[in-house]
Coordinates of C-alpha atoms and ligand atoms in Angstrom, one line a residue:
M25 CA 4.0 38.6 4.6
L26 CA 2.8 35.3 3.9
P27 CA 1.4 34.7 0.9
A28 CA -2.8 33.9 0.3
K29 CA -3.6 30.1 1.4
S30 CA -5.1 29.9 -2.7
Q31 CA -1.4 30.8 -3.7
V32 CA 0.7 28.9 -2.3
L33 CA -1.4 25.7 -1.7
P34 CA -1.6 23.6 -5.3
S35 CA -5.9 24.5 -6.3
R36 CA -7.6 20.7 -5.4
R37 CA -8.8 18.6 -8.1
D38 CA -12.8 19.2 -7.4
D39 CA -13.0 18.2 -11.2
R40 CA -12.9 14.4 -10.4
V41 CA -15.0 11.7 -8.6
I42 CA -12.1 9.4 -6.7
L43 CA -13.7 5.6 -5.0
H44 CA -11.5 3.8 -2.9
F45 CA -11.8 0.5 -1.9
D46 CA -10.2 -1.2 0.8
Y47 CA -11.8 -4.5 1.7
D48 CA -12.6 -6.2 5.1
C49 CA -10.3 -8.5 7.4
F50 CA -9.2 -8.8 3.9
Y51 CA -6.1 -11.8 5.5
A52 CA -8.7 -13.3 7.3
S53 CA -11.8 -13.4 4.2
V54 CA -9.3 -15.7 2.2
F55 CA -9.3 -17.8 4.4
E56 CA -13.4 -17.0 4.7
A57 CA -13.3 -17.7 1.3
E58 CA -11.7 -21.0 1.6
N59 CA -13.7 -21.9 4.5
P60 CA -17.1 -19.9 4.5
T61 CA -17.9 -22.0 7.7
L62 CA -15.2 -19.5 9.5
K63 CA -17.7 -16.8 9.1
A64 CA -19.5 -17.8 12.2
E65 CA -16.5 -18.1 13.9
P66 CA -13.4 -15.6 15.9
L67 CA -11.2 -16.1 13.1
A68 CA -7.3 -14.3 13.4
V69 CA -4.5 -14.3 10.8
Q70 CA -0.7 -15.4 12.7
Q71 CA 2.5 -14.3 11.4
K72 CA 5.3 -15.1 13.7
Q73 CA 4.1 -14.2 17.3
I74 CA 1.7 -11.3 15.9
I75 CA -2.1 -11.8 14.8
V76 CA -2.4 -9.8 11.9
T77 CA -6.2 -9.2 11.2
C78 CA -8.9 -11.5 12.2
N79 CA -12.5 -11.2 11.1
Y80 CA -15.4 -8.8 12.4
E81 CA -16.5 -11.7 14.1
A82 CA -13.2 -11.8 16.7
R83 CA -13.2 -7.9 16.4
R84 CA -16.2 -8.6 17.9
R85 CA -15.1 -10.4 21.0
G86 CA -12.0 -7.9 21.9
L87 CA -9.6 -8.9 19.1
R88 CA -8.1 -6.7 17.2
K89 CA -4.9 -6.5 14.2
L90 CA -2.0 -6.5 15.7
Q91 CA -2.2 -8.4 19.4
L92 CA 0.3 -10.7 20.0
I93 CA -1.7 -14.4 19.4
K94 CA -1.0 -15.5 23.7
D95 CA -3.1 -11.4 24.2
A96 CA -5.7 -13.1 21.5
R97 CA -5.7 -16.2 23.1
R98 CA -6.6 -14.7 26.3
I99 CA -9.3 -12.3 25.4
C100 CA -11.2 -15.2 23.0
P101 CA -10.1 -18.2 23.6
D102 CA -12.4 -20.0 21.5
V103 CA -10.3 -17.6 18.4
I104 CA -9.9 -19.7 15.3
I105 CA -6.1 -18.9 14.6
V106 CA -5.0 -19.7 11.3
L107 CA -1.2 -19.7 9.8
G108 CA -1.2 -16.4 7.5
E109 CA 3.3 -16.3 7.2
D110 CA 2.7 -17.1 2.8
I111 CA 1.3 -14.6 1.0
S112 CA 1.0 -15.7 -1.9
R113 CA -2.8 -16.9 -1.8
F114 CA -3.7 -12.9 -0.8
R115 CA -1.6 -12.2 -3.8
D116 CA -3.4 -14.2 -6.2
A117 CA -7.3 -13.3 -4.3
S118 CA -6.0 -9.4 -4.4
K119 CA -4.9 -10.0 -7.9
T120 CA -8.8 -11.1 -8.9
L121 CA -9.8 -8.9 -7.0
Y122 CA -8.3 -5.6 -8.7
Q123 CA -9.6 -6.9 -11.9
F124 CA -13.1 -7.2 -10.6
L125 CA -12.9 -4.2 -10.0
R126 CA -11.0 -3.2 -12.4
S127 CA -13.3 -4.3 -15.0
F128 CA -15.9 -1.4 -14.2
S129 CA -13.4 1.6 -14.9
W130 CA -13.5 2.9 -18.2
N131 CA -10.7 5.2 -18.1
D132 CA -8.1 2.3 -17.1
R133 CA -7.3 4.0 -14.3
A134 CA -7.9 2.0 -11.5
E135 CA -4.4 2.0 -9.2
R136 CA -4.0 -0.8 -6.4
L137 CA -2.4 -0.4 -3.2
G138 CA -1.2 -3.3 -1.4
F139 CA -2.5 -5.6 -1.4
D140 CA -6.4 -4.8 -0.3
E141 CA -6.7 -1.0 -0.9
V142 CA -8.3 -0.1 -5.1
W143 CA -8.7 3.2 -6.2
L144 CA -10.7 4.1 -9.4
D145 CA -10.9 7.5 -11.1
I146 CA -14.5 7.5 -12.5
T147 CA -15.1 11.0 -13.7
D148 CA -15.5 9.9 -17.0
M149 CA -18.2 7.0 -16.2
I150 CA -19.7 9.8 -14.1
E151 CA -20.0 12.9 -16.7
Y152 CA -21.6 10.7 -19.0
N153 CA -24.1 10.0 -17.5
I154 CA -24.7 12.8 -15.4
S155 CA -25.3 14.4 -19.6
L156 CA -27.6 11.6 -19.5
L157 CA -29.8 12.3 -16.7
N158 CA -33.4 13.5 -17.3
P159 CA -34.1 17.0 -14.9
H160 CA -37.5 16.4 -14.9
D161 CA -37.2 13.0 -13.7
L162 CA -33.6 12.3 -11.0
V163 CA -35.3 9.7 -9.3
Q164 CA -36.7 7.4 -11.7
S165 CA -32.6 7.8 -12.8
F166 CA -30.5 5.0 -14.5
F167 CA -26.8 4.2 -14.4
V168 CA -25.1 3.1 -17.6
L169 CA -22.0 1.2 -17.4
Q170 CA -21.3 0.8 -20.6
K171 CA -21.2 3.5 -23.3
D172 CA -22.2 0.7 -26.1
D173 CA -24.7 -1.2 -24.8
P174 CA -27.3 1.8 -22.9
T175 CA -29.2 -1.4 -21.3
Q176 CA -26.0 -2.0 -18.8
G177 CA -26.5 -0.1 -16.0
F178 CA -28.7 -0.3 -12.8
A179 CA -31.4 2.0 -12.2
F180 CA -31.2 4.7 -9.2
N181 CA -32.1 7.9 -7.6
A182 CA -30.5 10.9 -8.5
T183 CA -31.5 13.0 -5.9
C184 CA -30.6 11.9 -2.7
Y185 CA -27.2 9.6 -2.4
A186 CA -26.5 5.9 -1.3
G187 CA -24.6 5.3 2.3
P188 CA -23.7 7.5 4.7
T189 CA -22.5 10.3 4.1
V190 CA -20.0 13.0 6.2
P191 CA -20.9 15.2 7.6
D192 CA -24.0 12.8 8.2
N193 CA -26.7 15.5 8.1
A194 CA -27.1 15.8 4.1
S195 CA -27.8 18.9 3.5
T196 CA -29.4 20.3 -0.6
N197 CA -26.8 22.0 -1.9
D198 CA -26.7 22.2 -5.4
E199 CA -23.6 23.3 -6.6
P200 CA -23.0 20.5 -9.5
L201 CA -20.3 18.7 -7.8
S202 CA -22.9 17.0 -4.8
L203 CA -24.5 16.0 -8.4
R204 CA -21.6 14.5 -8.6
L205 CA -20.9 13.0 -6.5
K206 CA -24.0 11.0 -5.4
L207 CA -23.6 9.4 -8.8
G208 CA -20.3 8.7 -7.6
S209 CA -22.1 7.1 -4.5
H210 CA -24.7 5.2 -6.4
L211 CA -21.8 3.7 -8.7
A212 CA -19.6 2.3 -5.2
F213 CA -23.3 0.8 -3.7
Y214 CA -23.7 -0.9 -6.8
I215 CA -19.8 -1.6 -7.1
R216 CA -19.2 -2.9 -4.2
T217 CA -22.4 -5.1 -4.2
E218 CA -22.0 -6.8 -6.9
L219 CA -18.3 -7.2 -5.5
E220 CA -19.4 -9.3 -2.3
R221 CA -22.3 -11.3 -4.7
R222 CA -19.9 -12.4 -6.9
T223 CA -16.4 -12.8 -5.1
G224 CA -18.2 -13.1 -1.9
Y225 CA -15.3 -10.2 -0.2
T226 CA -17.0 -7.4 1.5
S227 CA -15.4 -3.6 1.1
T228 CA -15.4 -0.7 2.8
V229 CA -15.6 2.6 0.0
G230 CA -15.0 5.9 0.5
I231 CA -15.7 8.5 -2.9
S232 CA -14.6 12.1 -3.4
T233 CA -12.6 14.2 -5.1
S234 CA -8.6 13.0 -4.7
K235 CA -7.1 9.9 -3.3
L236 CA -6.3 11.0 -0.3
L237 CA -10.4 12.6 0.5
S238 CA -12.1 8.9 -0.1
K239 CA -9.0 6.8 1.4
L240 CA -10.0 8.8 4.4
V241 CA -13.5 9.3 4.4
G242 CA -14.0 6.2 3.5
N243 CA -12.6 4.7 7.2
M244 CA -15.4 7.0 8.5
H245 CA -17.8 3.6 8.4
K246 CA -16.5 0.2 8.8
P247 CA -17.5 -3.0 7.9
K248 CA -18.9 -3.8 4.1
D249 CA -20.6 0.0 3.6
Q250 CA -19.3 3.3 2.1
T251 CA -19.0 7.2 2.8
T252 CA -19.1 9.9 0.6
L253 CA -17.4 13.8 2.2
I254 CA -20.0 15.9 0.9
P255 CA -19.6 19.5 -0.7
P256 CA -19.3 22.5 -0.4
Y257 CA -14.8 21.5 -0.3
A258 CA -14.3 24.9 -1.5
C259 CA -13.5 27.0 1.3
Q260 CA -16.5 29.7 0.9
E261 CA -17.8 33.6 2.2
G262 CA -19.7 32.6 4.8
Q263 CA -19.0 28.9 4.2
V264 CA -16.8 26.1 6.2
S265 CA -15.3 23.5 3.3
N266 CA -16.2 20.5 4.2
V267 CA -13.0 18.8 3.7
E268 CA -11.0 21.3 6.4
S269 CA -13.7 20.8 9.4
F270 CA -13.9 16.5 8.2
I271 CA -9.6 16.9 8.0
D272 CA -9.1 19.2 11.0
D273 CA -9.4 16.2 13.9
Y274 CA -7.3 14.1 12.5
E275 CA -4.0 12.6 14.0
I276 CA -1.1 13.8 11.9
G277 CA 0.4 10.9 11.6
K278 CA -3.1 9.3 10.5
I279 CA -3.0 11.7 7.1
P280 CA -1.7 9.4 4.8
G281 CA 1.0 10.3 2.9
I282 CA 2.8 11.3 6.6
G283 CA 4.3 9.2 8.0
S284 CA 5.1 8.2 11.5
K285 CA 8.6 10.0 10.9
L286 CA 7.5 13.8 9.3
A287 CA 4.4 13.3 11.9
H288 CA 7.4 12.5 14.6
R289 CA 8.8 15.9 13.5
I290 CA 5.6 17.6 12.8
R291 CA 4.9 16.8 17.1
Q292 CA 8.0 17.4 18.3
H293 CA 8.0 20.9 16.6
I294 CA 4.2 21.1 17.8
L295 CA 4.7 20.5 21.2
Q296 CA 8.3 21.6 21.8
H297 CA 9.1 17.9 23.3
E298 CA 9.7 14.4 22.2
P299 CA 6.4 13.6 22.4
D300 CA 5.7 9.8 24.3
F301 CA 4.7 6.3 23.1
E302 CA 1.8 4.2 23.7
K303 CA 2.6 1.0 25.5
G304 CA 2.1 -1.9 22.5
L305 CA 2.1 -3.0 19.0
V306 CA 1.3 -0.1 17.2
Y307 CA 4.2 2.0 16.5
G308 CA 4.7 5.0 16.1
E309 CA 1.1 5.2 17.9
T310 CA 1.2 8.5 20.1
K311 CA 0.2 9.5 23.9
E312 CA 0.6 13.1 23.2
N313 CA -2.1 13.3 19.3
V314 CA -1.5 17.1 17.7
T315 CA -4.3 16.9 15.0
V316 CA -3.9 18.6 11.2
K317 CA -5.9 21.6 13.1
E318 CA -2.8 22.1 15.8
V319 CA -0.7 22.3 13.1
R320 CA -2.9 24.4 10.2
L321 CA -3.6 27.0 13.0
A322 CA -0.1 27.0 15.1
E323 CA 2.0 30.1 15.4
G324 CA 3.9 30.7 12.3
M325 CA 3.1 27.5 10.5
S326 CA 3.0 27.5 6.2
P327 CA 5.5 25.3 3.4
E328 CA 8.5 27.8 4.9
T329 CA 8.7 26.0 8.6
L330 CA 6.8 22.5 6.8
D331 CA 10.5 22.6 5.1
K332 CA 12.7 23.7 7.5
V333 CA 11.1 21.3 10.1
L334 CA 10.7 18.0 7.9
A335 CA 14.3 19.6 6.0
G336 CA 16.9 16.5 6.6
P337 CA 19.0 14.0 4.9
G338 CA 17.1 12.7 2.3
S339 CA 14.0 15.4 2.7
P340 CA 12.4 15.5 -1.0
H341 CA 12.5 19.1 -2.5
G342 CA 9.3 20.7 -1.6
I343 CA 8.2 18.1 1.0
G344 CA 7.5 21.6 3.5
I345 CA 4.1 22.7 0.6
K346 CA 3.7 19.5 0.1
M347 CA 2.4 18.4 3.7
W348 CA 1.1 22.1 3.5
A349 CA -1.5 20.6 0.8
L350 CA -2.4 17.4 2.5
L351 CA -3.2 19.1 5.9
H352 CA -5.5 21.7 4.3
G353 CA -7.4 18.6 2.5
V354 CA -5.7 19.3 -1.0
D355 CA -4.3 16.2 -2.8
D356 CA -3.5 16.8 -7.0
T357 CA -1.7 13.0 -7.1
E358 CA -3.5 11.2 -10.4
V359 CA -4.8 7.4 -9.5
S360 CA -3.2 5.7 -12.2
F361 CA -3.0 3.5 -15.1
A362 CA -3.7 -0.4 -14.4
K363 CA 0.3 -0.6 -15.6
A364 CA 0.9 -4.0 -18.5
V365 CA 4.2 -4.8 -16.2
P366 CA 5.5 -3.8 -13.9
S367 CA 8.5 -1.2 -13.4
Q368 CA 10.4 -3.1 -10.9
I369 CA 10.4 -6.2 -10.0
S370 CA 12.5 -6.2 -6.9
I371 CA 12.8 -9.6 -3.8
E372 CA 13.9 -8.8 -0.4
D373 CA 14.6 -10.7 2.9
S374 CA 15.8 -9.6 6.6
Y375 CA 18.2 -11.0 9.1
I376 CA 18.6 -10.8 12.7
R377 CA 21.8 -11.8 11.7
L378 CA 23.8 -11.7 8.8
D379 CA 27.5 -11.9 8.1
T380 CA 29.8 -15.1 7.0
L381 CA 30.4 -15.2 3.2
P382 CA 28.3 -19.2 3.0
E383 CA 25.3 -18.0 4.7
L384 CA 25.3 -14.6 2.1
L385 CA 25.7 -17.5 -1.2
K386 CA 23.0 -19.2 0.1
Q387 CA 20.2 -16.6 0.4
L388 CA 21.7 -14.5 -2.8
K389 CA 21.3 -18.2 -4.4
M390 CA 17.6 -18.5 -2.8
L391 CA 16.7 -14.2 -3.8
S392 CA 17.8 -14.5 -7.2
C393 CA 15.7 -17.9 -7.6
R394 CA 12.8 -16.1 -5.9
L395 CA 13.9 -12.7 -8.8
I396 CA 13.9 -15.2 -12.2
E397 CA 10.4 -17.4 -11.0
R398 CA 8.7 -14.0 -10.1
M399 CA 10.3 -12.7 -13.6
R400 CA 8.6 -15.3 -15.5
I401 CA 5.3 -15.4 -13.8
D402 CA 4.4 -11.0 -14.0
L403 CA 6.6 -11.1 -17.6
V404 CA 5.9 -13.6 -19.8
T405 CA 2.8 -14.3 -21.4
S406 CA 2.2 -17.6 -20.6
D407 CA -1.0 -18.3 -17.9
D408 CA 0.6 -20.4 -16.3
S409 CA 5.0 -20.1 -17.4
R410 CA 6.4 -22.4 -15.3
I411 CA 4.7 -25.3 -16.8
R412 CA 4.4 -24.0 -20.4
L413 CA 7.8 -23.2 -21.5
P414 CA 9.3 -21.4 -23.9
G415 CA 6.9 -18.0 -23.3
K416 CA 7.7 -14.7 -24.4
W417 CA 8.8 -11.7 -22.6
L418 CA 6.9 -9.3 -22.4
A419 CA 9.8 -6.6 -20.9
H420 CA 12.7 -7.3 -20.9
P421 CA 14.1 -5.8 -17.5
K422 CA 18.2 -4.5 -17.9
T423 CA 19.5 -3.4 -15.2
I424 CA 20.4 -5.9 -12.6
R425 CA 20.1 -3.7 -8.7
L426 CA 21.8 -5.1 -5.6
S427 CA 21.0 -3.8 -2.5
T428 CA 22.2 -4.1 1.0
R429 CA 21.2 -2.7 4.7
P430 CA 25.0 -2.9 6.8
R431 CA 24.8 -2.5 10.5
L432 CA 27.4 -0.4 11.6
P433 CA 30.2 -1.8 13.8
L434 CA 30.7 -1.9 17.7
N435 CA 31.4 1.1 18.6
P436 CA 33.9 1.4 21.5
D437 CA 32.1 0.5 24.3
G438 CA 30.1 -1.8 22.4
T439 CA 27.4 -1.2 21.4
R440 CA 26.0 -0.9 18.8
S441 CA 24.5 2.6 16.8
R442 CA 21.8 2.4 14.3
S443 CA 22.2 3.3 10.9
F444 CA 19.5 1.6 8.9
K445 CA 21.0 2.8 5.2
R446 CA 20.2 0.2 2.2
I447 CA 23.4 0.7 -0.5
S448 CA 23.4 -0.2 -4.3
H449 CA 24.9 -1.3 -7.1
S450 CA 23.6 -2.2 -10.4
A451 CA 24.1 -3.8 -13.0
P452 CA 23.3 -5.0 -16.4
L453 CA 21.2 -8.1 -16.5
P454 CA 23.1 -10.9 -18.3
N455 CA 21.1 -11.7 -20.8
Y456 CA 20.7 -15.4 -20.0
V457 CA 19.0 -15.0 -17.6
L458 CA 16.1 -14.0 -19.3
S459 CA 16.5 -18.1 -21.2
L460 CA 13.2 -19.9 -20.7
T461 CA 14.6 -23.5 -20.9
D462 CA 16.8 -23.2 -18.8
N463 CA 16.2 -24.2 -15.3
I464 CA 15.7 -21.8 -12.5
D465 CA 18.5 -23.1 -9.9
V466 CA 21.1 -23.6 -12.7
L467 CA 20.4 -20.1 -13.9
A468 CA 20.8 -18.8 -10.8
E469 CA 23.4 -20.0 -9.7
R470 CA 25.4 -18.9 -12.9
L471 CA 23.9 -15.7 -11.5
V472 CA 25.2 -15.5 -8.7
N473 CA 28.6 -16.4 -9.5
D474 CA 29.5 -14.8 -12.3
T475 CA 27.6 -11.3 -11.6
L476 CA 26.4 -11.0 -7.5
I477 CA 29.5 -11.6 -5.6
A478 CA 31.2 -9.1 -7.8
M479 CA 28.7 -6.0 -7.6
F480 CA 27.9 -7.7 -3.9
R481 CA 32.6 -6.9 -3.6
K482 CA 31.0 -3.3 -5.1
L483 CA 29.5 -2.5 -1.7
H484 CA 31.5 -4.1 0.8
P485 CA 34.8 -5.0 -0.7
E486 CA 36.2 -5.8 3.1
K487 CA 36.3 -9.9 3.6
A488 CA 34.5 -9.6 6.5
G489 CA 33.3 -7.2 8.9
W490 CA 30.0 -7.0 8.1
N491 CA 26.9 -7.7 9.1
L492 CA 23.3 -7.2 7.1
S493 CA 20.1 -6.7 8.3
L494 CA 18.9 -6.5 4.3
V495 CA 19.7 -8.6 0.9
N496 CA 17.5 -6.7 -1.9
L497 CA 17.8 -8.3 -5.4
A498 CA 15.4 -6.4 -8.0
V499 CA 15.6 -6.4 -11.8
T500 CA 14.6 -2.5 -13.3
N501 CA 14.6 -0.9 -16.5
M502 CA 11.7 -2.6 -18.1
A503 CA 11.7 -2.7 -22.3
E504 CA 7.9 -3.3 -23.2
A505 CA 8.5 -5.5 -25.4
G506 CA 5.9 -4.1 -27.7
G507 CA 3.1 -0.8 -26.7
E508 CA -0.2 0.0 -27.4
S509 CA -1.3 0.2 -24.1
K510 CA -1.1 3.3 -22.2
T511 CA 2.4 2.3 -20.0
A512 CA 4.0 0.4 -22.2
N513 CA 6.9 2.5 -24.6
G514 CA 7.7 -0.1 -26.7
R515 CA 5.3 -2.4 -29.7
D516 CA 1.8 -3.7 -29.5
I517 CA 2.0 -5.4 -26.3
S518 CA -2.5 -5.0 -26.1
S519 CA -2.9 -8.6 -26.0
M520 CA -1.4 -9.2 -22.1
F521 CA -4.5 -7.2 -21.1
K522 CA -7.2 -9.6 -21.8
R523 CA -5.4 -12.3 -20.6
Q524 CA -6.6 -12.0 -16.8
E525 CA -4.5 -14.3 -15.9
S526 CA -1.3 -12.7 -16.5
V527 CA -1.4 -8.9 -15.6
H528 CA -1.1 -7.5 -12.6
K529 CA 0.4 -9.7 -10.9
E530 CA 1.9 -8.4 -7.5
F531 CA 4.7 -6.2 -8.3
T532 CA 6.6 -7.0 -6.0
A533 CA 7.8 -10.1 -4.5
Y534 CA 9.1 -11.3 -0.9
A535 CA 11.4 -14.4 -0.2
D536 CA 9.7 -16.7 1.5
E537 CA 10.2 -17.3 5.5
Q538 CA 12.3 -19.8 7.3
S539 CA 14.3 -19.7 10.2
T540 CA 17.5 -20.7 10.1
P541 CA 20.0 -20.3 12.5
Q542 CA 22.2 -17.7 11.0
A543 CA 19.6 -15.9 9.2
E544 CA 16.6 -15.7 11.2
L545 CA 13.8 -14.0 8.9
V546 CA 11.3 -11.9 10.9
P547 CA 7.9 -11.7 9.8
R548 CA 6.5 -9.0 6.7
T549 CA 4.9 -6.0 7.7
K550 CA 2.4 -4.5 5.5
M551 CA 4.2 -2.1 4.5
E552 CA 7.2 -4.7 2.7
E553 CA 4.3 -6.9 1.3
G554 CA 1.9 -3.8 -0.2
Y555 CA 3.0 -0.8 1.0
S556 CA 6.4 -0.9 0.2
H557 CA 6.2 1.0 -2.9
L558 CA 4.6 3.7 -0.5
V559 CA 7.6 3.7 1.6
D560 CA 11.0 1.3 0.0
S561 CA 12.8 3.8 -2.3
T562 CA 13.8 0.1 -4.2
V563 CA 9.9 -0.4 -5.7
E564 CA 7.3 1.4 -7.7
L565 CA 8.2 4.9 -6.7
E566 CA 7.8 6.6 -10.3
D567 CA 3.9 6.7 -9.0
N568 CA 2.9 9.4 -7.7
S569 CA 2.7 11.6 -4.5
W570 CA 2.3 8.7 -2.2
V571 CA 5.8 8.1 -1.6
E572 CA 6.9 9.0 2.3
E573 CA 10.7 8.8 1.9
E574 CA 11.7 7.7 5.3
D575 CA 10.8 4.4 6.6
E576 CA 13.9 3.0 4.9
D577 CA 15.0 4.1 8.5
N578 CA 12.4 0.9 10.2
E579 CA 14.4 -1.4 12.1
R580 CA 12.5 -5.0 13.2
C581 CA 12.2 -6.0 16.9
G582 CA 13.5 -9.0 17.2
I583 CA 10.9 -10.5 19.2
C584 CA 7.3 -10.0 17.4
G585 CA 9.1 -8.7 14.0
M586 CA 6.9 -5.9 13.6
S587 CA 9.0 -2.9 11.5
V588 CA 9.6 0.0 14.0
P589 CA 10.7 3.3 13.2
L590 CA 14.2 3.8 15.2
F591 CA 13.0 6.7 16.7
A592 CA 9.8 4.2 18.4
M593 CA 12.0 1.0 19.0
Q594 CA 12.3 2.1 22.4
A595 CA 9.5 2.8 23.8
H596 CA 8.3 -1.1 21.6
M597 CA 11.2 -2.9 23.6
R598 CA 9.8 -1.4 27.4
F599 CA 5.9 -2.7 25.6
H600 CA 7.8 -6.0 25.9
E601 CA 9.8 -5.6 29.3
V602 CA 6.4 -5.0 30.7
D603 CA 4.6 -7.1 28.4
R604 CA 7.2 -10.1 30.2
Ligands
DGT721 P1 -9.9 -4.1 7.5 O1 -9.3 -2.9 6.7 O2 -9.0 -3.2 9.0 O3 -11.3 -4.8 7.5 O4 -9.1 -4.7 8.2 P2 -8.1 -5.5 7.0 O5 -7.8 -6.8 7.5 O6 -8.2 -5.3 6.2 O7 -6.4 -4.5 7.4 P3 -5.9 -3.9 6.8 O8 -6.8 -2.9 5.3 O9 -5.4 -3.0 7.7 O10 -4.8 -4.9 5.6 C1 -5.1 -5.4 5.1 C2 -4.0 -6.3 5.3 O11 -2.5 -6.6 5.7 C3 -4.6 -7.9 6.8 O12 -6.1 -8.2 5.8 C4 -3.2 -8.1 7.2 C5 -2.8 -7.2 6.6 N1 -1.5 -6.3 7.7 C6 -1.9 -4.7 8.0 N2 -1.1 -4.7 8.5 C7 -0.1 -5.4 8.6 C8 1.1 -5.8 9.8 O13 1.4 -4.8 9.8 N3 2.5 -6.7 9.9 C9 1.9 -8.1 8.9 N4 2.7 -8.7 8.9 N5 0.5 -7.5 8.1 C10 -0.2 -6.4 7.8
MG722 MG1 -8.7 -3.9 4.8

């Protein structure tokens, strides 16, 4: 007999209040912030042959994210298209907005996902403010934003939610969670209004008790709005849990934490055949939707069944129970503390073809330069480390890691089987790389010659015959130079928190795109830019359960550059064939 749900599900942590922020049409908003007249125009941001995002005026006229440029021009001839290949402007804007949101937090649980999403765990602020409420006059309440200055805050009505709710017929419910979420919704409203007033950026916010639910529910009213998932959350006798009824209708591939490959396997299991795909650029979009409810209620479904369905090479231990929890809207992962220094810095690029030593050396040199540059930006205590040398290292990476993704040799029939596993080799990072007086170019050259070539030979002992689709260079194993911070393990680096410019740089960096005949580079996807710590085992893995083990198997479409899971590649190529 199956164990009762309560025995197998991790308990839901409904004592928390968590906000999820998603900036509206982020890349387009960055251009609009630089040139506000663009706001009234249909605006799209181009990377290679696709529109990675467009503003809401463009969406009103029929454009959408991840559309081919030629389609966009056909649908909306007066669309203004700007080039978004240089991601540094997005990184900078993201950092500024993050610092703004983080400044509201008391507990410093402020976690970024990619460039344009942030979670804040505001539980402590809510609890404190509930303790201040006057139960006889909830309508005229005041939310205190700073404990040491009770005049800093805003007036609000604690008897109702701010903004829309799910379900939308907000029946009065007097459980304590209801009051906590009401306060959360008012704080969300205040912060996103302030964000817009101070920076011009609009955002969409979800309010709930976990990262999963706040992220999902925020999507219900876009753009420039917010949504609270209201109680009851728990399954009680005679009551339907709003959590389950909310999550039940979602296609399983839309649940954060269930990545495209896992979703594909679950669909296969439920449908008992290979699911058909939509033709189009957005990979993994299935024609045959399988909802959370269908999976949950499928005959014989249990964590053990999911374990069997999802088991495979590289599947993490406990995948079944983890997925089972997500299907019930249960996610107990914490919102991470803001970090003083990244746990690693990683630079990578992907190639259509990289199979000669001279080209490899050139790419290693380029990646090394970018890596050292980013190390100096993220880990050195100067506001502009490139100008004010020498600065001081806040953390010393102790290890360097080289990873490659080799293509398999041709089969006897001339075809090539796809395998996209990365292989890695790590070595101690030579000390000279930490010199702040030497020129980056010189250091990079030395690193390649002294260390990286030997590391490469360990991975690829054969003289020729290799062909790489990706090279990644990372420094890891950070020894912080100090640490009273929550994330530090050494001496005092608290000063770092005080310097806005030096904290929270984007922790993953990528080489600039340049097209060369030998090593043609293709555009980055959202996964690579920001979501990489979700999907890429080389980046920021330690934080939370949002790691999906699978998308390393993605391959880049040589036509549009989309990162596409292998199983969807055929359907994706059919899309281009039809499109020609
Ligand atoms: P939204 O949130 O629907 O109002 O629109 P965005 O543009 O903020 O979209 P979102 O939140 O999914 O992604 C944030 C930014 O990340 C977006 O402005 C462009 C970039 N991005 C998203 N998906 C992809 C992708 O598949 N490839 C590339 N290269 N960039 C992407
Ligand atoms: Mg967004």
